[in-house]
Amino acid sequence: MSVGSVLTERGQREAFDKPTMADPTNPQQDRLDPAAPRTYAIGDVHGRLDLLERAVEMIGEHVGGAPFRVIFLGDYVDRGPDSRGVIDLLMELQRQWPVVCLKGNHEELMLQAINQPSGGRLTRWLEYGGDHTLASYGLDENSDLAEGIPREHVRWMSGLPRTTGDGHRIYVHAGLAPGTPIHRQKEQTFLWIRERFLEARPGDFEAHVVHGHTPIWEGKPNPAEPELLEHRTNIDTAAFATGVLSIAVFDAERPGGPVEMIQVRGKAVGRIVADPMDEPAQPSAAAEPARRRRFNWFGIRSAADATR
């Protein structure tokens, strides 16, 4: 299916105001209209172009003639079969719809492997599913990545913002450090945090947090279902494995969680495999190895195991 056949011809190009609580380095802020009645937030795509194409169609049908905006929460590459196609579609989508694409930890790993493949960075990316991404470009681990991966893809990933927001919500890939103002959060936190964020309570954040990154943990035993709480919404449904891509619909006049959930359902084609580690190795992280391991998705290896 071509990009043109997926996108509607509406191609809204309005002047958008700067959203509140957004990342001040976000170059895509002007794509978002805080007054838009509906915001569609989409979870981790991970190379599932088939599900992304259907998601675009479903949003186009759902919107009707009303103003809207779309926020992708990161992790467009790795694990699924067509990361290259996903990036192509997202870049085209941004030219026709009011769309912001946030950076995920997998885009960060890919950029590190391309720009500095030595020092174990390439090996580490491959451990996170980068081999599937390379295959989508017709490459392997012995290829010259700087030559084989289109420069416009590298520039696009390099420019992705970490967060955005509106008057009621903060959108981010992984989460936030509890009790820390948005302007004091670290970039690694936006991309990698799990345990401290997942265990936080209502009142620990400035606004409702919409995120992905963690498809399964103690509080979310079914990877194919979103996690809907008072203080946060987790819409990572492990699309690469379960075949379920989740879209949360938010109302501009209503604080908190989504008013509706839309799920794109396709073929389950993979296995859920835990990340080798939750965050990059840092001196401060060495004191918590045991705590971090118990959030390693409990050794669950497949969507079938998770739902039994």
Tab-separated table of C-alpha atoms in Angstrom:
chain	number	residue	atom	x	y	z
A	1	MET	CA	0.000	0.000	0.000
A	2	SER	CA	1.442	3.364	-0.991
A	3	VAL	CA	1.772	6.269	1.410
A	4	GLY	CA	-0.589	8.317	-0.726
A	5	SER	CA	-3.327	5.712	-0.512
A	6	VAL	CA	-3.091	5.601	3.286
A	7	LEU	CA	-3.253	9.333	3.959
A	8	THR	CA	-6.379	11.369	3.514
A	9	GLU	CA	-6.248	14.435	1.268
A	10	ARG	CA	-7.224	16.807	4.054
A	11	GLY	CA	-3.579	17.657	4.864
A	12	GLN	CA	-4.389	20.178	7.590
A	13	ARG	CA	-1.845	23.006	7.716
A	14	GLU	CA	-2.998	25.358	10.466
A	15	ALA	CA	-0.974	27.684	12.668
A	16	PHE	CA	-0.551	25.899	15.978
A	17	ASP	CA	0.132	27.404	19.380
A	18	LYS	CA	2.915	26.188	21.595
A	19	PRO	CA	1.625	23.548	24.028
A	20	THR	CA	2.223	23.901	27.724
A	21	MET	CA	4.463	21.542	29.696
A	22	ALA	CA	6.331	20.647	26.508
A	23	ASP	CA	9.999	19.992	25.952
A	24	PRO	CA	11.523	23.428	25.178
A	25	THR	CA	13.845	21.800	22.626
A	26	ASN	CA	10.930	20.232	20.731
A	27	PRO	CA	11.258	21.381	17.091
A	28	GLN	CA	7.865	19.899	16.242
A	29	GLN	CA	5.830	21.867	18.791
A	30	ASP	CA	4.230	24.076	16.191
A	31	ARG	CA	2.477	21.038	14.727
A	32	LEU	CA	0.238	20.730	17.789
A	33	ASP	CA	-2.936	22.701	18.444
A	34	PRO	CA	-3.899	22.660	22.139
A	35	ALA	CA	-7.413	23.687	21.100
A	36	ALA	CA	-7.890	20.645	18.850
A	37	PRO	CA	-10.838	18.683	20.285
A	38	ARG	CA	-9.108	15.339	19.829
A	39	THR	CA	-5.592	14.068	20.317
A	40	TYR	CA	-4.708	10.598	19.065
A	41	ALA	CA	-1.711	9.069	20.873
A	42	ILE	CA	-0.192	5.938	19.338
A	43	GLY	CA	1.956	3.391	21.156
A	44	ASP	CA	5.167	1.642	20.148
A	45	VAL	CA	5.040	0.581	16.474
A	46	HIS	CA	8.318	-1.404	16.304
A	47	GLY	CA	8.467	-2.026	12.579
A	48	ARG	CA	4.832	-3.081	12.110
A	49	LEU	CA	4.079	-1.076	8.978
A	50	ASP	CA	0.952	-3.146	8.385
A	51	LEU	CA	-0.571	-2.012	11.684
A	52	LEU	CA	0.562	1.597	11.218
A	53	GLU	CA	-1.082	1.828	7.801
A	54	ARG	CA	-4.349	0.579	9.249
A	55	ALA	CA	-4.049	2.963	12.218
A	56	VAL	CA	-3.770	5.934	9.844
A	57	GLU	CA	-6.864	4.757	7.987
A	58	MET	CA	-8.821	4.312	11.231
A	59	ILE	CA	-7.886	7.754	12.543
A	60	GLY	CA	-8.898	9.329	9.231
A	61	GLU	CA	-12.281	7.621	9.476
A	62	HIS	CA	-12.715	8.476	13.163
A	63	VAL	CA	-11.856	12.163	12.890
A	64	GLY	CA	-14.517	13.126	10.386
A	65	GLY	CA	-14.235	16.858	9.769
A	66	ALA	CA	-13.068	17.915	13.241
A	67	PRO	CA	-9.628	19.398	14.008
A	68	PHE	CA	-7.244	16.856	15.482
A	69	ARG	CA	-3.628	16.087	16.216
A	70	VAL	CA	-1.590	12.900	16.418
A	71	ILE	CA	1.271	12.056	18.788
A	72	PHE	CA	3.469	8.991	18.298
A	73	LEU	CA	5.221	7.904	21.486
A	74	GLY	CA	8.460	6.532	20.024
A	75	ASP	CA	10.029	3.141	19.222
A	76	TYR	CA	9.304	2.995	15.506
A	77	VAL	CA	12.199	0.651	14.731
A	78	ASP	CA	13.490	-2.815	15.705
A	79	ARG	CA	11.852	-6.206	16.287
A	80	GLY	CA	9.147	-5.857	13.634
A	81	PRO	CA	9.689	-6.579	9.918
A	82	ASP	CA	9.593	-3.143	8.242
A	83	SER	CA	11.223	-0.358	10.246
A	84	ARG	CA	12.297	1.419	7.073
A	85	GLY	CA	8.712	1.506	5.805
A	86	VAL	CA	7.484	2.820	9.149
A	87	ILE	CA	9.907	5.757	9.063
A	88	ASP	CA	9.003	6.546	5.454
A	89	LEU	CA	5.309	6.639	6.320
A	90	LEU	CA	5.774	8.763	9.437
A	91	MET	CA	7.866	11.310	7.547
A	92	GLU	CA	5.200	11.554	4.853
A	93	LEU	CA	2.429	11.709	7.442
A	94	GLN	CA	4.072	14.734	9.059
A	95	ARG	CA	3.868	16.566	5.749
A	96	GLN	CA	0.107	16.067	5.556
A	97	TRP	CA	-1.249	15.873	9.125
A	98	PRO	CA	-0.551	17.703	12.414
A	99	VAL	CA	1.772	15.023	13.789
A	100	VAL	CA	4.526	14.938	16.400
A	101	CYS	CA	6.793	11.907	16.637
A	102	LEU	CA	8.632	11.534	19.947
A	103	LYS	CA	11.966	9.778	20.340
A	104	GLY	CA	12.098	6.307	21.889
A	105	ASN	CA	15.034	4.423	23.337
A	106	HIS	CA	15.249	2.256	20.199
A	107	GLU	CA	15.772	5.297	17.960
A	108	GLU	CA	18.492	6.411	20.360
A	109	LEU	CA	20.195	3.001	20.177
A	110	MET	CA	19.995	3.004	16.389
A	111	LEU	CA	21.548	6.458	16.150
A	112	GLN	CA	24.377	5.451	18.462
A	113	ALA	CA	25.081	2.365	16.364
A	114	ILE	CA	25.147	4.404	13.143
A	115	ASN	CA	27.229	7.287	14.448
A	116	GLN	CA	29.581	5.325	16.729
A	117	PRO	CA	29.402	1.617	15.879
A	118	SER	CA	32.544	0.778	17.856
A	119	GLY	CA	32.685	0.331	21.608
A	120	GLY	CA	29.879	-2.220	21.639
A	121	ARG	CA	27.156	0.165	20.481
A	122	LEU	CA	26.328	-1.832	17.357
A	123	THR	CA	26.287	-5.092	19.309
A	124	ARG	CA	24.039	-3.579	21.928
A	125	TRP	CA	21.566	-2.315	19.324
A	126	LEU	CA	21.438	-5.756	17.715
A	127	GLU	CA	20.555	-7.224	21.125
A	128	TYR	CA	17.523	-4.930	21.180
A	129	GLY	CA	16.235	-6.101	17.790
A	130	GLY	CA	18.339	-3.944	15.501
A	131	ASP	CA	19.000	-6.907	13.206
A	132	HIS	CA	15.379	-6.712	12.018
A	133	THR	CA	15.826	-3.026	11.246
A	134	LEU	CA	19.004	-3.663	9.281
A	135	ALA	CA	17.216	-6.343	7.242
A	136	SER	CA	14.492	-3.836	6.311
A	137	TYR	CA	17.230	-1.692	4.714
A	138	GLY	CA	18.805	-4.693	2.991
A	139	LEU	CA	21.781	-4.549	5.365
A	140	ASP	CA	23.449	-6.706	7.992
A	141	GLU	CA	25.844	-6.124	10.870
A	142	ASN	CA	28.823	-6.059	8.495
A	143	SER	CA	27.373	-3.315	6.291
A	144	ASP	CA	28.440	0.317	6.292
A	145	LEU	CA	25.459	1.738	8.167
A	146	ALA	CA	26.318	5.368	7.450
A	147	GLU	CA	26.126	4.605	3.729
A	148	GLY	CA	23.296	2.089	3.742
A	149	ILE	CA	20.749	3.951	5.874
A	150	PRO	CA	19.315	7.056	4.154
A	151	ARG	CA	20.677	10.276	5.593
A	152	GLU	CA	17.195	11.772	5.742
A	153	HIS	CA	16.183	8.958	8.094
A	154	VAL	CA	19.164	9.658	10.338
A	155	ARG	CA	18.425	13.396	10.371
A	156	TRP	CA	14.774	12.736	11.128
A	157	MET	CA	15.553	10.478	14.090
A	158	SER	CA	18.197	12.873	15.385
A	159	GLY	CA	15.667	15.695	15.497
A	160	LEU	CA	12.906	13.845	17.336
A	161	PRO	CA	11.755	15.569	20.542
A	162	ARG	CA	11.602	13.776	23.881
A	163	THR	CA	8.298	15.137	25.180
A	164	THR	CA	5.336	17.259	24.287
A	165	GLY	CA	2.210	18.233	26.191
A	166	ASP	CA	-1.070	20.066	26.441
A	167	GLY	CA	-2.931	21.730	29.277
A	168	HIS	CA	-3.828	18.407	30.876
A	169	ARG	CA	-1.224	15.822	29.860
A	170	ILE	CA	2.473	15.129	29.286
A	171	TYR	CA	3.394	12.784	26.436
A	172	VAL	CA	6.685	10.897	26.647
A	173	HIS	CA	8.138	7.580	25.531
A	174	ALA	CA	9.118	5.813	28.764
A	175	GLY	CA	7.986	8.028	31.640
A	176	LEU	CA	9.105	10.601	34.163
A	177	ALA	CA	10.984	10.631	37.436
A	178	PRO	CA	8.396	11.042	40.215
A	179	GLY	CA	8.389	14.360	42.038
A	180	THR	CA	10.652	16.080	39.495
A	181	PRO	CA	9.427	19.061	37.429
A	182	ILE	CA	9.376	18.470	33.697
A	183	HIS	CA	12.154	20.998	33.059
A	184	ARG	CA	14.467	19.131	35.459
A	185	GLN	CA	13.971	15.665	33.973
A	186	LYS	CA	16.937	13.955	32.295
A	187	GLU	CA	16.815	12.791	28.685
A	188	GLN	CA	17.738	9.249	29.720
A	189	THR	CA	14.706	9.259	31.993
A	190	PHE	CA	12.374	10.189	29.134
A	191	LEU	CA	13.721	7.268	27.094
A	192	TRP	CA	14.445	4.508	29.612
A	193	ILE	CA	12.800	4.786	33.031
A	194	ARG	CA	10.638	1.928	34.247
A	195	GLU	CA	10.459	0.884	37.889
A	196	ARG	CA	10.418	4.224	39.698
A	197	PHE	CA	7.901	5.604	37.242
A	198	LEU	CA	5.635	2.569	37.148
A	199	GLU	CA	5.445	2.404	40.948
A	200	ALA	CA	4.716	6.123	41.360
A	201	ARG	CA	1.398	7.302	42.757
A	202	PRO	CA	-1.160	9.923	41.736
A	203	GLY	CA	0.178	13.344	42.677
A	204	ASP	CA	3.790	12.502	41.820
A	205	PHE	CA	3.568	14.271	38.443
A	206	GLU	CA	2.514	17.686	37.182
A	207	ALA	CA	-0.113	16.208	34.887
A	208	HIS	CA	-1.455	12.934	33.540
A	209	VAL	CA	1.365	11.067	31.766
A	210	VAL	CA	0.784	9.283	28.453
A	211	HIS	CA	3.564	6.809	27.611
A	212	GLY	CA	4.629	3.524	26.074
A	213	HIS	CA	7.905	1.557	26.506
A	214	THR	CA	6.670	-1.149	28.911
A	215	PRO	CA	4.191	-3.617	27.411
A	216	ILE	CA	4.174	-5.988	30.363
A	217	TRP	CA	5.013	-5.812	34.065
A	218	GLU	CA	3.391	-6.707	37.408
A	219	GLY	CA	0.718	-4.048	36.987
A	220	LYS	CA	0.058	-4.898	33.320
A	221	PRO	CA	0.060	-8.690	32.942
A	222	ASN	CA	-1.587	-8.737	29.505
A	223	PRO	CA	0.739	-7.103	26.941
A	224	ALA	CA	-2.081	-6.692	24.412
A	225	GLU	CA	-4.129	-4.416	26.687
A	226	PRO	CA	-3.384	-0.789	27.688
A	227	GLU	CA	-2.838	0.232	31.289
A	228	LEU	CA	-5.338	2.922	32.281
A	229	LEU	CA	-4.711	4.589	35.643
A	230	GLU	CA	-5.703	7.826	37.324
A	231	HIS	CA	-2.287	9.396	36.825
A	232	ARG	CA	-0.973	7.729	33.674
A	233	THR	CA	-1.927	5.877	30.485
A	234	ASN	CA	0.368	3.168	29.104
A	235	ILE	CA	-0.438	2.273	25.489
A	236	ASP	CA	2.487	0.016	24.609
A	237	THR	CA	0.726	-3.211	23.622
A	238	ALA	CA	3.772	-4.968	22.147
A	239	ALA	CA	2.579	-4.558	18.569
A	240	PHE	CA	5.641	-6.325	17.185
A	241	ALA	CA	4.587	-9.557	18.917
A	242	THR	CA	0.887	-9.394	19.774
A	243	GLY	CA	-0.243	-7.767	16.534
A	244	VAL	CA	-2.114	-5.123	18.557
A	245	LEU	CA	-1.345	-1.410	18.089
A	246	SER	CA	-3.189	0.875	20.512
A	247	ILE	CA	-4.468	4.401	19.920
A	248	ALA	CA	-5.685	6.495	22.866
A	249	VAL	CA	-8.114	9.321	22.114
A	250	PHE	CA	-7.994	12.351	24.416
A	251	ASP	CA	-10.465	15.223	24.705
A	252	ALA	CA	-9.009	18.726	24.991
A	253	GLU	CA	-11.645	19.740	27.543
A	254	ARG	CA	-11.313	16.650	29.736
A	255	PRO	CA	-8.299	16.133	32.035
A	256	GLY	CA	-6.832	12.722	32.696
A	257	GLY	CA	-7.028	9.555	30.681
A	258	PRO	CA	-8.495	8.749	27.270
A	259	VAL	CA	-12.154	9.079	26.380
A	260	GLU	CA	-11.808	6.187	23.961
A	261	MET	CA	-9.372	3.447	22.997
A	262	ILE	CA	-8.961	2.242	19.420
A	263	GLN	CA	-7.010	-0.938	18.732
A	264	VAL	CA	-5.632	-2.112	15.415
A	265	ARG	CA	-5.487	-5.899	15.390
A	266	GLY	CA	-3.333	-7.887	13.023
A	267	LYS	CA	-1.364	-11.090	13.015
A	268	ALA	CA	0.743	-11.970	16.057
A	269	VAL	CA	4.107	-12.665	14.475
A	270	GLY	CA	6.774	-12.437	17.169
A	271	ARG	CA	7.780	-13.210	20.707
A	272	ILE	CA	7.982	-10.802	23.609
A	273	VAL	CA	11.589	-10.726	24.767
A	274	ALA	CA	12.721	-8.565	27.653
A	275	ASP	CA	15.231	-5.807	27.011
A	276	PRO	CA	18.737	-6.827	28.139
A	277	MET	CA	18.542	-4.036	30.708
A	278	ASP	CA	16.065	-1.325	31.605
A	279	GLU	CA	18.476	1.599	31.402
A	280	PRO	CA	22.004	2.189	30.109
A	281	ALA	CA	24.667	1.259	32.608
A	282	GLN	CA	25.386	4.216	34.863
A	283	PRO	CA	27.343	4.494	38.113
A	284	SER	CA	24.176	5.322	40.050
A	285	ALA	CA	22.392	2.281	38.657
A	286	ALA	CA	24.856	-0.240	40.051
A	287	ALA	CA	23.254	-0.192	43.493
A	288	GLU	CA	19.913	-1.521	42.241
A	289	PRO	CA	20.549	-4.658	40.166
A	290	ALA	CA	18.220	-6.890	42.160
A	291	ARG	CA	15.323	-4.418	42.096
A	292	ARG	CA	15.684	-3.867	38.369
A	293	ARG	CA	15.731	-7.584	37.573
A	294	ARG	CA	12.294	-8.198	39.057
A	295	PHE	CA	10.878	-5.817	36.437
A	296	ASN	CA	12.449	-7.880	33.653
A	297	TRP	CA	8.991	-8.992	32.474
A	298	PHE	CA	9.201	-12.126	34.685
A	299	GLY	CA	10.822	-14.242	32.040
A	300	ILE	CA	7.665	-14.152	29.925
A	301	ARG	CA	8.723	-15.029	26.412
A	302	SER	CA	5.562	-14.859	24.371
A	303	ALA	CA	2.212	-13.146	24.175
A	304	ALA	CA	0.524	-16.505	24.658
A	305	ASP	CA	2.412	-17.100	27.913
A	306	ALA	CA	1.486	-13.608	29.125
A	307	THR	CA	-2.230	-14.050	28.598
A	308	ARG	CA	-2.587	-17.507	30.124
